[in-house]
């Protein structure tokens, strides 16, 4: 079970109404390397991985939901007071036609989320390597988002999320080392 | 040369490339690629600083700014 804290992991501040940026940020909401995919991937892998690394998957999978909530807040703030006309200009006309201003799990191009974004191979090394790759891809996505955003407040939150991807990747790499059981052995050459 | 987490390369520039060529391209190689299994006793940020930066560990802190800063 989970305990919910009614606050964001990192504050989200937005300096200007910019629905176009919201369209790009949705990539991290319902995209292949987004926070939803990450959370579901890790939490699902927990059942078939050696005990030693289950806790890591629980912790990181849980944190990904906290990130998902931050992305949702960003998108909401960037669009909540935009007129349908402004949304149309920002390329969100098709979104408005289907969802009004509701968020939806799709990527920046409007492709709906699918479970096929997630793998569960059952082989611990294969699964952890996928997790490492997912973190690097999410890190890259945050880089491209920062490249396109000129909102200094929003960029602070995005830089925080990017840093978390770096830390998660590091921890998954360490999990691989733990499973290799080669860490404490003396190496002879 | 000083260590950096942003590496560069110079791609081939054709005579008839339609866009203004970017002569030096960059890619990121963040610090965790070099750390290995984190050794004990590494330097930490203060708790307040750590919450802001997204990591407790100085060795894992990876700032990022757009490499296109000069082109915008």
mmCIF file of C-alpha atoms in Angstrom:
data_model
loop_
_atom_site.group_PDB
_atom_site.id
_atom_site.type_symbol
_atom_site.label_atom_id
_atom_site.label_comp_id
_atom_site.label_asym_id
_atom_site.label_seq_id
_atom_site.Cartn_x
_atom_site.Cartn_y
_atom_site.Cartn_z
ATOM 1 C CA UNK A 1 0.000 0.000 0.000
ATOM 2 C CA UNK A 2 0.966 3.602 -0.295
ATOM 3 C CA UNK A 3 0.944 6.665 1.919
ATOM 4 C CA UNK A 4 0.140 9.865 0.064
ATOM 5 C CA UNK A 5 1.618 13.242 0.916
ATOM 6 C CA UNK A 6 -0.495 16.060 -0.435
ATOM 7 C CA UNK A 7 2.357 18.081 -1.896
ATOM 8 C CA UNK A 8 4.594 17.963 -4.939
ATOM 9 C CA UNK A 9 8.068 16.435 -4.782
ATOM 10 C CA UNK A 10 9.431 19.700 -6.170
ATOM 11 C CA UNK A 11 7.498 22.956 -6.582
ATOM 12 C CA UNK A 12 6.137 23.669 -10.058
ATOM 13 C CA UNK A 13 6.061 27.305 -11.070
ATOM 14 C CA UNK A 14 5.161 28.538 -14.507
ATOM 15 C CA UNK A 15 5.959 32.093 -15.589
ATOM 16 C CA UNK A 16 3.671 32.463 -18.610
ATOM 17 C CA UNK A 17 0.601 30.958 -20.268
ATOM 18 C CA UNK A 18 2.196 28.789 -22.948
ATOM 19 C CA UNK A 19 -0.056 25.966 -24.190
ATOM 20 C CA UNK A 20 2.449 25.037 -26.895
ATOM 21 C CA UNK A 21 4.925 23.960 -24.225
ATOM 22 C CA UNK A 22 2.180 21.849 -22.613
ATOM 23 C CA UNK A 23 1.841 19.940 -25.878
ATOM 24 C CA UNK A 24 5.536 19.018 -25.706
ATOM 25 C CA UNK A 25 5.505 18.187 -21.982
ATOM 26 C CA UNK A 26 2.761 15.612 -22.547
ATOM 27 C CA UNK A 27 5.528 13.418 -23.975
ATOM 28 C CA UNK A 28 6.688 12.791 -20.397
ATOM 29 C CA UNK A 29 3.102 12.115 -19.275
ATOM 30 C CA UNK A 30 1.882 9.453 -21.677
ATOM 31 C CA UNK A 31 4.882 8.847 -23.937
ATOM 32 C CA UNK A 32 6.952 5.677 -24.336
ATOM 33 C CA UNK A 33 9.697 6.948 -22.015
ATOM 34 C CA UNK A 34 7.369 8.992 -19.811
ATOM 35 C CA UNK A 35 6.741 8.834 -16.104
ATOM 36 C CA UNK A 36 3.630 6.639 -16.381
ATOM 37 C CA UNK A 37 5.514 4.022 -18.391
ATOM 38 C CA UNK A 38 8.382 4.170 -15.898
ATOM 39 C CA UNK A 39 6.176 3.757 -12.815
ATOM 40 C CA UNK A 40 4.198 0.853 -14.272
ATOM 41 C CA UNK A 41 7.328 -0.858 -15.588
ATOM 42 C CA UNK A 42 9.228 -0.823 -12.294
ATOM 43 C CA UNK A 43 6.338 -1.654 -9.995
ATOM 44 C CA UNK A 44 5.389 -4.590 -12.207
ATOM 45 C CA UNK A 45 8.912 -6.013 -12.382
ATOM 46 C CA UNK A 46 9.127 -6.259 -8.585
ATOM 47 C CA UNK A 47 7.404 -9.638 -8.406
ATOM 48 C CA UNK A 48 9.912 -11.563 -10.462
ATOM 49 C CA UNK A 49 13.244 -10.087 -9.455
ATOM 50 C CA UNK A 50 15.653 -11.227 -6.685
ATOM 51 C CA UNK A 51 14.667 -9.948 -3.207
ATOM 52 C CA UNK A 52 17.750 -7.766 -2.943
ATOM 53 C CA UNK A 53 16.533 -5.263 -5.532
ATOM 54 C CA UNK A 54 12.742 -5.329 -4.977
ATOM 55 C CA UNK A 55 12.947 -2.384 -2.590
ATOM 56 C CA UNK A 56 14.775 -0.298 -5.172
ATOM 57 C CA UNK A 57 12.041 -0.920 -7.763
ATOM 58 C CA UNK A 58 9.365 -0.016 -5.194
ATOM 59 C CA UNK A 59 11.114 3.228 -4.266
ATOM 60 C CA UNK A 60 11.854 4.377 -7.809
ATOM 61 C CA UNK A 61 8.473 3.224 -9.179
ATOM 62 C CA UNK A 62 6.748 5.204 -6.451
ATOM 63 C CA UNK A 63 8.845 8.287 -7.131
ATOM 64 C CA UNK A 64 7.901 8.127 -10.813
ATOM 65 C CA UNK A 65 4.269 8.714 -9.803
ATOM 66 C CA UNK A 66 5.420 11.815 -7.926
ATOM 67 C CA UNK A 67 7.069 12.955 -11.166
ATOM 68 C CA UNK A 68 3.907 12.171 -13.134
ATOM 69 C CA UNK A 69 2.033 14.453 -10.770
ATOM 70 C CA UNK A 70 4.553 17.254 -11.402
ATOM 71 C CA UNK A 71 4.190 16.929 -15.176
ATOM 72 C CA UNK A 72 0.409 16.965 -14.809
ATOM 73 C CA UNK A 73 0.656 20.148 -12.743
ATOM 74 C CA UNK A 74 2.845 21.794 -15.393
ATOM 75 C CA UNK A 75 0.455 20.897 -18.216
ATOM 76 C CA UNK A 76 -2.549 22.019 -16.192
ATOM 77 C CA UNK A 77 -0.993 25.375 -15.305
ATOM 78 C CA UNK A 78 0.120 26.010 -18.880
ATOM 79 C CA UNK A 79 -3.356 25.394 -20.317
ATOM 80 C CA UNK A 80 -5.994 26.086 -17.649
ATOM 81 C CA UNK A 81 -6.767 29.675 -18.671
ATOM 82 C CA UNK A 82 -6.092 29.346 -22.387
ATOM 83 C CA UNK A 83 -9.009 30.025 -24.735
ATOM 84 C CA UNK A 84 -9.989 27.427 -27.345
ATOM 85 C CA UNK A 85 -8.547 29.867 -29.899
ATOM 86 C CA UNK A 86 -5.170 29.902 -28.109
ATOM 87 C CA UNK A 87 -5.207 26.118 -27.826
ATOM 88 C CA UNK A 88 -5.879 25.863 -31.559
ATOM 89 C CA UNK A 89 -2.933 28.144 -32.301
ATOM 90 C CA UNK A 90 -0.727 26.029 -30.039
ATOM 91 C CA UNK A 91 -1.549 22.899 -32.012
ATOM 92 C CA UNK A 92 -3.893 21.589 -29.314
ATOM 93 C CA UNK A 93 -7.097 21.960 -31.349
ATOM 94 C CA UNK A 94 -7.367 18.209 -31.894
ATOM 95 C CA UNK A 95 -6.825 17.638 -28.173
ATOM 96 C CA UNK A 96 -9.508 20.169 -27.280
ATOM 97 C CA UNK A 97 -11.996 18.548 -29.653
ATOM 98 C CA UNK A 98 -11.673 15.231 -27.833
ATOM 99 C CA UNK A 99 -10.783 16.161 -24.255
ATOM 100 C CA UNK A 100 -11.579 19.824 -23.608
ATOM 101 C CA UNK A 101 -8.758 20.733 -21.177
ATOM 102 C CA UNK A 102 -8.598 17.316 -19.550
ATOM 103 C CA UNK A 103 -5.209 15.664 -19.490
ATOM 104 C CA UNK A 104 -4.894 12.399 -21.352
ATOM 105 C CA UNK A 105 -2.219 9.718 -21.471
ATOM 106 C CA UNK A 106 -0.766 10.244 -24.907
ATOM 107 C CA UNK A 107 2.550 11.440 -26.280
ATOM 108 C CA UNK A 108 3.429 14.825 -27.798
ATOM 109 C CA UNK A 109 2.127 13.654 -31.173
ATOM 110 C CA UNK A 110 -1.212 12.503 -29.688
ATOM 111 C CA UNK A 111 -0.538 8.756 -29.832
ATOM 112 C CA UNK A 112 -2.383 7.133 -26.901
ATOM 113 C CA UNK A 113 -0.446 5.321 -24.201
ATOM 114 C CA UNK A 114 -0.052 1.577 -24.681
ATOM 115 C CA UNK A 115 1.218 -1.223 -22.436
ATOM 116 C CA UNK A 116 3.536 -2.252 -25.268
ATOM 117 C CA UNK A 117 5.841 0.572 -24.158
ATOM 118 C CA UNK A 118 6.693 -1.600 -21.164
ATOM 119 C CA UNK A 119 8.610 -4.851 -21.113
ATOM 120 C CA UNK A 120 8.603 -7.536 -18.456
ATOM 121 C CA UNK A 121 10.989 -10.212 -19.622
ATOM 122 C CA UNK A 122 11.378 -11.961 -16.271
ATOM 123 C CA UNK A 123 15.127 -12.138 -16.706
ATOM 124 C CA UNK A 124 16.513 -9.837 -13.985
ATOM 125 C CA UNK A 125 19.460 -8.570 -16.028
ATOM 126 C CA UNK A 126 17.339 -7.981 -19.137
ATOM 127 C CA UNK A 127 14.754 -6.105 -17.067
ATOM 128 C CA UNK A 128 17.309 -3.943 -15.232
ATOM 129 C CA UNK A 129 19.078 -3.089 -18.484
ATOM 130 C CA UNK A 130 15.732 -1.973 -19.879
ATOM 131 C CA UNK A 131 15.254 0.183 -16.774
ATOM 132 C CA UNK A 132 18.667 1.802 -17.257
ATOM 133 C CA UNK A 133 17.838 2.506 -20.900
ATOM 134 C CA UNK A 134 14.465 3.957 -19.881
ATOM 135 C CA UNK A 135 16.122 6.345 -17.437
ATOM 136 C CA UNK A 136 18.625 7.521 -20.065
ATOM 137 C CA UNK A 137 15.813 8.059 -22.585
ATOM 138 C CA UNK A 138 13.785 10.020 -20.046
ATOM 139 C CA UNK A 139 16.892 12.074 -19.226
ATOM 140 C CA UNK A 140 17.312 12.843 -22.921
ATOM 141 C CA UNK A 141 13.641 13.799 -23.244
ATOM 142 C CA UNK A 142 14.044 16.306 -20.407
ATOM 143 C CA UNK A 143 17.078 17.733 -22.198
ATOM 144 C CA UNK A 144 15.114 18.289 -25.409
ATOM 145 C CA UNK A 145 12.254 19.826 -23.415
ATOM 146 C CA UNK A 146 14.652 22.230 -21.677
ATOM 147 C CA UNK A 147 16.133 23.073 -25.100
ATOM 148 C CA UNK A 148 12.683 24.109 -26.352
ATOM 149 C CA UNK A 149 11.442 25.884 -23.211
ATOM 150 C CA UNK A 150 12.254 29.513 -22.474
ATOM 151 C CA UNK A 151 10.385 29.510 -19.164
ATOM 152 C CA UNK A 152 13.067 29.856 -16.435
ATOM 153 C CA UNK A 153 10.791 28.653 -13.595
ATOM 154 C CA UNK A 154 9.606 25.633 -15.507
ATOM 155 C CA UNK A 155 13.174 24.809 -16.497
ATOM 156 C CA UNK A 156 14.138 24.594 -12.819
ATOM 157 C CA UNK A 157 11.553 21.864 -12.275
ATOM 158 C CA UNK A 158 12.608 20.103 -15.479
ATOM 159 C CA UNK A 159 16.266 20.225 -14.402
ATOM 160 C CA UNK A 160 15.254 18.636 -11.091
ATOM 161 C CA UNK A 161 13.419 15.837 -12.894
ATOM 162 C CA UNK A 162 16.387 15.293 -15.213
ATOM 163 C CA UNK A 163 18.702 15.008 -12.210
ATOM 164 C CA UNK A 164 16.432 12.345 -10.714
ATOM 165 C CA UNK A 165 16.774 10.305 -13.922
ATOM 166 C CA UNK A 166 20.555 10.441 -13.473
ATOM 167 C CA UNK A 167 20.284 9.200 -9.889
ATOM 168 C CA UNK A 168 17.835 6.438 -10.839
ATOM 169 C CA UNK A 169 20.085 5.238 -13.637
ATOM 170 C CA UNK A 170 22.986 5.091 -11.167
ATOM 171 C CA UNK A 171 20.932 3.001 -8.725
ATOM 172 C CA UNK A 172 19.785 0.559 -11.436
ATOM 173 C CA UNK A 173 23.404 0.157 -12.527
ATOM 174 C CA UNK A 174 24.299 -0.631 -8.908
ATOM 175 C CA UNK A 175 21.440 -3.154 -8.778
ATOM 176 C CA UNK A 176 23.050 -4.974 -11.716
ATOM 177 C CA UNK A 177 26.345 -5.042 -9.823
ATOM 178 C CA UNK A 178 24.579 -6.506 -6.767
ATOM 179 C CA UNK A 179 23.019 -9.282 -8.876
ATOM 180 C CA UNK A 180 26.382 -10.047 -10.476
ATOM 181 C CA UNK A 181 27.660 -10.736 -6.960
ATOM 182 C CA UNK A 182 31.093 -9.620 -8.041
ATOM 183 C CA UNK A 183 31.318 -6.584 -5.847
ATOM 184 C CA UNK A 184 33.152 -7.974 -2.828
ATOM 185 C CA UNK A 185 35.189 -10.604 -4.595
ATOM 186 C CA UNK A 186 38.869 -9.987 -4.899
ATOM 187 C CA UNK A 187 39.861 -9.769 -8.508
ATOM 188 C CA UNK A 188 43.022 -11.554 -9.647
ATOM 189 C CA UNK A 189 44.607 -10.812 -12.950
ATOM 190 C CA UNK B 1 41.953 19.065 -21.231
ATOM 191 C CA UNK B 2 39.594 19.665 -18.314
ATOM 192 C CA UNK B 3 36.894 17.056 -17.739
ATOM 193 C CA UNK B 4 33.416 17.931 -18.964
ATOM 194 C CA UNK B 5 30.059 16.161 -19.099
ATOM 195 C CA UNK B 6 29.366 17.579 -22.537
ATOM 196 C CA UNK B 7 31.363 16.058 -25.367
ATOM 197 C CA UNK B 8 31.689 17.442 -28.867
ATOM 198 C CA UNK B 9 32.280 16.204 -32.395
ATOM 199 C CA UNK B 10 32.551 17.906 -35.750
ATOM 200 C CA UNK B 11 30.338 16.323 -38.402
ATOM 201 C CA UNK B 12 30.984 16.512 -42.136
ATOM 202 C CA UNK B 13 29.651 19.739 -43.630
ATOM 203 C CA UNK B 14 28.496 19.417 -47.235
ATOM 204 C CA UNK B 15 28.818 22.267 -49.722
ATOM 205 C CA UNK B 16 25.102 22.246 -50.486
ATOM 206 C CA UNK B 17 23.617 21.622 -47.010
ATOM 207 C CA UNK B 18 20.300 23.511 -46.945
ATOM 208 C CA UNK B 19 20.449 24.680 -43.315
ATOM 209 C CA UNK B 20 23.068 26.871 -41.694
ATOM 210 C CA UNK B 21 25.581 24.208 -40.590
ATOM 211 C CA UNK B 22 26.204 23.575 -36.896
ATOM 212 C CA UNK B 23 29.915 22.880 -37.045
ATOM 213 C CA UNK B 24 30.336 21.523 -33.547
ATOM 214 C CA UNK B 25 27.702 19.044 -32.297
ATOM 215 C CA UNK B 26 27.393 18.075 -28.653
ATOM 216 C CA UNK B 27 26.102 15.192 -26.558
ATOM 217 C CA UNK B 28 25.829 14.630 -22.819
ATOM 218 C CA UNK B 29 27.843 12.145 -20.777
ATOM 219 C CA UNK B 30 26.454 12.657 -17.258
ATOM 220 C CA UNK B 31 28.517 11.812 -14.152
ATOM 221 C CA UNK B 32 26.881 8.472 -13.305
ATOM 222 C CA UNK B 33 28.481 6.950 -16.401
ATOM 223 C CA UNK B 34 31.835 7.234 -14.634
ATOM 224 C CA UNK B 35 30.997 6.484 -10.997
ATOM 225 C CA UNK B 36 30.637 2.702 -10.878
ATOM 226 C CA UNK B 37 29.215 1.300 -7.635
ATOM 227 C CA UNK B 38 28.991 4.350 -5.407
ATOM 228 C CA UNK B 39 31.774 4.191 -2.796
ATOM 229 C CA UNK B 40 30.942 5.102 0.827
ATOM 230 C CA UNK B 41 31.726 8.504 2.321
ATOM 231 C CA UNK B 42 31.259 10.725 -0.730
ATOM 232 C CA UNK B 43 30.711 14.450 -0.232
ATOM 233 C CA UNK B 44 27.108 15.570 0.293
ATOM 234 C CA UNK B 45 25.096 18.716 -0.273
ATOM 235 C CA UNK B 46 23.305 20.233 2.724
ATOM 236 C CA UNK B 47 19.753 18.794 3.056
ATOM 237 C CA UNK B 48 18.182 22.020 1.781
ATOM 238 C CA UNK B 49 20.560 22.218 -1.162
ATOM 239 C CA UNK B 50 19.983 18.526 -1.941
ATOM 240 C CA UNK B 51 16.197 19.007 -2.142
ATOM 241 C CA UNK B 52 16.704 21.791 -4.653
ATOM 242 C CA UNK B 53 19.280 20.047 -6.827
ATOM 243 C CA UNK B 54 17.623 16.645 -6.883
ATOM 244 C CA UNK B 55 20.554 14.715 -5.404
ATOM 245 C CA UNK B 56 22.330 14.466 -2.080
ATOM 246 C CA UNK B 57 25.625 13.582 -3.743
ATOM 247 C CA UNK B 58 27.968 16.135 -5.270
ATOM 248 C CA UNK B 59 29.431 13.418 -7.484
ATOM 249 C CA UNK B 60 26.009 12.800 -9.072
ATOM 250 C CA UNK B 61 24.978 16.410 -9.630
ATOM 251 C CA UNK B 62 24.554 17.069 -13.326
ATOM 252 C CA UNK B 63 23.508 20.569 -14.376
ATOM 253 C CA UNK B 64 22.067 20.982 -17.864
ATOM 254 C CA UNK B 65 21.543 24.011 -20.054
ATOM 255 C CA UNK B 66 20.584 24.044 -23.701
ATOM 256 C CA UNK B 67 23.608 23.733 -25.992
ATOM 257 C CA UNK B 68 21.658 25.887 -28.464
ATOM 258 C CA UNK B 69 21.847 28.839 -26.060
ATOM 259 C CA UNK B 70 23.910 30.857 -28.531
ATOM 260 C CA UNK B 71 21.742 30.062 -31.542
ATOM 261 C CA UNK B 72 18.332 31.064 -30.132
#
